[in-house]
Every structure is written in C-alpha cells, then in structure tokens.
Amino acid sequence: MEKIKMITPLVEMDGDEMTRILWQMIKDELLTPFIDLKTEYYDLGLEHRNETNDQVTIDSAEATKKYGVAVKCATITPNAARMSEYTLKEMWKSPNGTIRAILDGTVFRAPIVVKGIEPNVKTWKKPITIARHAYGDVYKATEMKIPSAGKAELVFTNEKGEETRELIHNFTGSGIIQGQHNICGSIESFARSCFNYALDTKQDLWFATKDTISKKYDHTFKDIFQEIYDAEYADKFKAAGIEYFYTLIDDAVARVMKSEGGYIWACKNYDGDVMSDMISSAFGSLAMMTSVLVSPQGYYEYEAAHGTVQRHYYKHLKGEETSTNSIATIFAWTGALRKRGELDNIPALCDFADKLEKASLQTIEDGKMTKDLALITTLSNPVVLNSQDFIKAIRSTLEAML
Ligand code: NAP
Ligand code: MG
C-alpha cells in the first residue's frame, strides 16, 4: 500500500512521562507505516522546556498560528516536587496555559463513546462536549475578610479620575467580600470559538448563565452571545441545520441529565470547571476524554484530557509492565490529521483518521482493552493487554480494515 502524502506539516508537541512513551509507540505502530507523516517537531518535555527557558513552548504556539493545526502530548506542570526531580531553573508555567494565552482559545472536551463502557446516566447515547471559558470570574477574583462593622463598596475610577460607586453591604459585624471581573473581548472570543466549533462538528450549542440573579454580570455574557449569534452566525446555523439554545444554568443542568447528548455545552469558567469533571466521570474514564483548543481565528490544538500518567511511568522505569490506555492520545492524532486533511483537501487523510478511530473502538468492542477499561466494562471476559500490545491489537484491526 502506498503511504498517504501530506501537504502542510502538523505542529507536533511532544511531552512527558508515560504519555511520551505512548506517543512514540503510536507514531511507530499506527501512523508512520501508513502516512508519510509530515510534522514540525517541538519537544515540550520538561527537560527541554528547562533548557530553552520555556521558549520552546512559545515557539510551538507561534508555529500553530503559522500552520493552523497542532497535536500535543500531555506535559508536566511543574510543582515543588518537580523542581528537585528535574533540577529546574524556574517553576515553569503550565504549557497548556501558555499556549492558550497565545492562541486566545477555548478548550472543548468530549468523551469517546464505545460499546461496553456505558455512561452512568442511562439516557446519554451521544457524547456531550463541554466548552469552558478560560478567563476571569472567581479565578481572577480579589477577596477580603471583613473583621468588623463597616461599609463595603465597589468603586470604578475611569481615566479622568471620575468615580462610580455601588454599595456591596453595610456590615454590622465580621464577614467576607469578593470582587470578580471579566473582559468583553474575552467573552466575545469565547462566543466565536463556540459558534465556530458547533458549525465545525455540526452539533447544537447550549449556553447558560444565572442572568436572572446576576442582571449585569451574567446578563452581559448572555447578551454578547446573542448579539454575535444574530449578527454573524444565525444564517450559518440555519444552513447547517443546527441550533443555538440559551437557558438558565439550573435549567441546563436538569436538561443535560435527561438528554441523549450530542451537543456542545458552553460554560462560564466555574461551571465548566465543575461540570467537566461530572461529565467525564459519568461517561466512564478520563482516559477516554479528548480535548481540543480552538482559537477564534480557527487554529486547532488537539490533545488527550488526561495527564502524563506519572504512576504508570515510574512502574515502566522499574521495568514493570504497564497497561496504560492510549485511546485519548490516538484520538488527538486522528483529530489533528482529519483537520489537516480537511484544510488541505486530502480525503485519504480524513478517511485514514476515521478508520483509525473505528479500529481503536472496534478493538475495545472485541474485548481487547487496557486495565482501566477492563475494570468498568460491561463486556464479559475482557482480555487485559499491556500498553504496547493494546496498540499492536489496534494495528491488526486497522490493517484488516484497510
Ligand atoms: P493523570 O496523568 O491524569 O493520571 C491520574 C490517574 O488517572 C492515573 O494514575 C491513572 O490511574 C488514571 N489515568 C489517567 N490517564 C490514564 C490512561 N491513559 N490510562 C490509564 N489510566 C489513566 O494525572 P496525574 O498523574 O495526577 O498527573 C501527572 C502529570 O500530568 C502532572 O505532572 C500534571 O501536571 C500533568 N497533567 C498534564 C495535563 C496536560 O498536559 N493536559 C493534564 C493534567 C495533568 P491509576 O494510577 O489508578 O491507574
Ligand atoms: Mg476541575
């Protein structure tokens, strides 16, 4: 079989620990035998980030702006323990945070649904994709403990020095206060990323806030979404046969629990933080969750939602066998390859991505899986494979399909 040719390179962001091991296996077993893989390689492994004073992370994000599509391996976000483990010059920032700041993007997380791994919510038949606004609100709040009686106010001073005041509360005793903010430009970017991604994946878009209680703050989110939708997207949604649906956050939560799935749920920062953990655990496993960062300009960065699976990596280093699930990392590659195929008009590349996803799921449905899935599957007598053999099993299924 002739290998599939690519035109534009993918931006390849390599990473750390167990996922770095899986990364190489996936390329060797599932990609390079079938594709003339063209990538521009950036090593975001912690050692190389440290050597380059984290410049490599910035360069990889800039390259994503140049080429449009990136695929990223999970990376370590350094903490105190990592400082000594890797003798770091500095506690480098989270690469995902750095890349997100440069691309100004929104992260969409979607579960991979497969027979034998059943969601805890009986009605869910299709994936629910969560989009989380990644700026502001409680994550950039200023807080104060109020020790005793007194008056708390919100004060805004404009550039001319004129003040606008709102009373927060007249305290008669001790209490607490918090000031939150957001930026209209950031909410607009969030809205556009959500509308674009809904069109891209032909799914309805839901958005919810608490605008009945928060008549200025949350209501601004609602208004910005509606204005951008009416001005730029209503016609496109109609043509694509999809819907934009706004409701109150409590109504949205109730509807989600009774829905079939198959839509994108756009969430404010805090709602997205909390609800994405609920959705991912109710769908089965963090190892079956994909993640894509979409910028309002239409740049895409695909990855797995889980981390570097440190505990498995230490076993691997000791020479012990691991059974680490590579599905989400494989789907990061297929997402990126399919998008590259669409942008460069290479149907064979899109077709290959579809088949590799199908082969991955078929392998699980045939009863061959990693330990994390074997523990929760409804299939009887699953065969538990190690990290390498699972990828090899997917390759056999794929070869039979091609
Ligand atoms: P993790 O890598 O997500 O793994 C936590 C646990 O979840 C694992 O120990 C394992 O459970 C299970 N798990 C996750 N992915 C799995 C997979 N593919 N196959 C099988 N089991 C899987 O989180 P962590 O170990 O707490 O974090 C490790 C590093 O990842 C940290 O340095 C963190 O900074 C980084 N991180 C990176 C990203 C990213 O790059 N996007 C995201 C999150 C975390 P068992 O041990 O019970 O088998
Ligand atoms: Mg969370």
PDB file of N, CA, C and O and ligand atoms in Angstrom, residues 109 132 139 269-270 272-278, ligand 2:
ATOM      1  N   ARG A 109     -13.926  19.688  25.491  1.00  0.00           N
ATOM      2  CA  ARG A 109     -13.616  18.333  25.938  1.00  0.00           C
ATOM      3  C   ARG A 109     -14.778  17.419  25.616  1.00  0.00           C
ATOM      4  O   ARG A 109     -15.913  17.725  25.970  1.00  0.00           O
ATOM      5  N   ARG A 132     -15.318  25.323  28.045  1.00  0.00           N
ATOM      6  CA  ARG A 132     -15.142  26.119  29.263  1.00  0.00           C
ATOM      7  C   ARG A 132     -14.465  27.440  28.942  1.00  0.00           C
ATOM      8  O   ARG A 132     -13.384  27.464  28.352  1.00  0.00           O
ATOM      9  N   TYR A 139     -11.790  32.903  39.215  1.00  0.00           N
ATOM     10  CA  TYR A 139     -10.374  32.541  39.047  1.00  0.00           C
ATOM     11  C   TYR A 139      -9.454  33.767  39.024  1.00  0.00           C
ATOM     12  O   TYR A 139      -8.236  33.631  39.093  1.00  0.00           O
ATOM     13  N   ASN A 269     -16.565  30.007  33.304  1.00  0.00           N
ATOM     14  CA  ASN A 269     -15.342  29.403  33.841  1.00  0.00           C
ATOM     15  C   ASN A 269     -15.598  28.394  34.973  1.00  0.00           C
ATOM     16  O   ASN A 269     -15.159  27.236  34.909  1.00  0.00           O
ATOM     17  N   TYR A 270     -16.321  28.823  35.996  1.00  0.00           N
ATOM     18  CA  TYR A 270     -16.554  27.948  37.161  1.00  0.00           C
ATOM     19  C   TYR A 270     -17.462  26.772  36.788  1.00  0.00           C
ATOM     20  O   TYR A 270     -17.197  25.624  37.157  1.00  0.00           O
ATOM     21  N   GLY A 272     -17.787  25.382  33.969  1.00  0.00           N
ATOM     22  CA  GLY A 272     -17.027  24.463  33.122  1.00  0.00           C
ATOM     23  C   GLY A 272     -16.056  23.621  33.932  1.00  0.00           C
ATOM     24  O   GLY A 272     -15.879  22.434  33.668  1.00  0.00           O
ATOM     25  N   ASP A 273     -15.430  24.236  34.915  1.00  0.00           N
ATOM     26  CA  ASP A 273     -14.509  23.517  35.795  1.00  0.00           C
ATOM     27  C   ASP A 273     -15.248  22.368  36.481  1.00  0.00           C
ATOM     28  O   ASP A 273     -14.819  21.209  36.449  1.00  0.00           O
ATOM     29  N   VAL A 274     -16.402  22.665  37.064  1.00  0.00           N
ATOM     30  CA  VAL A 274     -17.143  21.683  37.851  1.00  0.00           C
ATOM     31  C   VAL A 274     -17.827  20.659  36.941  1.00  0.00           C
ATOM     32  O   VAL A 274     -17.748  19.456  37.157  1.00  0.00           O
ATOM     33  N   MET A 275     -18.499  21.151  35.897  1.00  0.00           N
ATOM     34  CA  MET A 275     -19.311  20.258  35.064  1.00  0.00           C
ATOM     35  C   MET A 275     -18.454  19.335  34.210  1.00  0.00           C
ATOM     36  O   MET A 275     -18.878  18.224  33.899  1.00  0.00           O
ATOM     37  N   SER A 276     -17.233  19.761  33.833  1.00  0.00           N
ATOM     38  CA  SER A 276     -16.427  18.866  33.001  1.00  0.00           C
ATOM     39  C   SER A 276     -16.001  17.644  33.816  1.00  0.00           C
ATOM     40  O   SER A 276     -15.902  16.542  33.285  1.00  0.00           O
ATOM     41  N   ASP A 277     -15.757  17.817  35.111  1.00  0.00           N
ATOM     42  CA  ASP A 277     -15.424  16.652  35.940  1.00  0.00           C
ATOM     43  C   ASP A 277     -16.638  15.735  36.088  1.00  0.00           C
ATOM     44  O   ASP A 277     -16.497  14.509  36.085  1.00  0.00           O
ATOM     45  N   MET A 278     -17.821  16.311  36.209  1.00  0.00           N
ATOM     46  CA  MET A 278     -19.019  15.488  36.316  1.00  0.00           C
ATOM     47  C   MET A 278     -19.240  14.700  35.017  1.00  0.00           C
ATOM     48  O   MET A 278     -19.447  13.492  35.036  1.00  0.00           O
TER      49      MET A 278
HETATM   50 MG    MG B   2     -11.999  20.822  37.885  1.00  0.00          MG
END
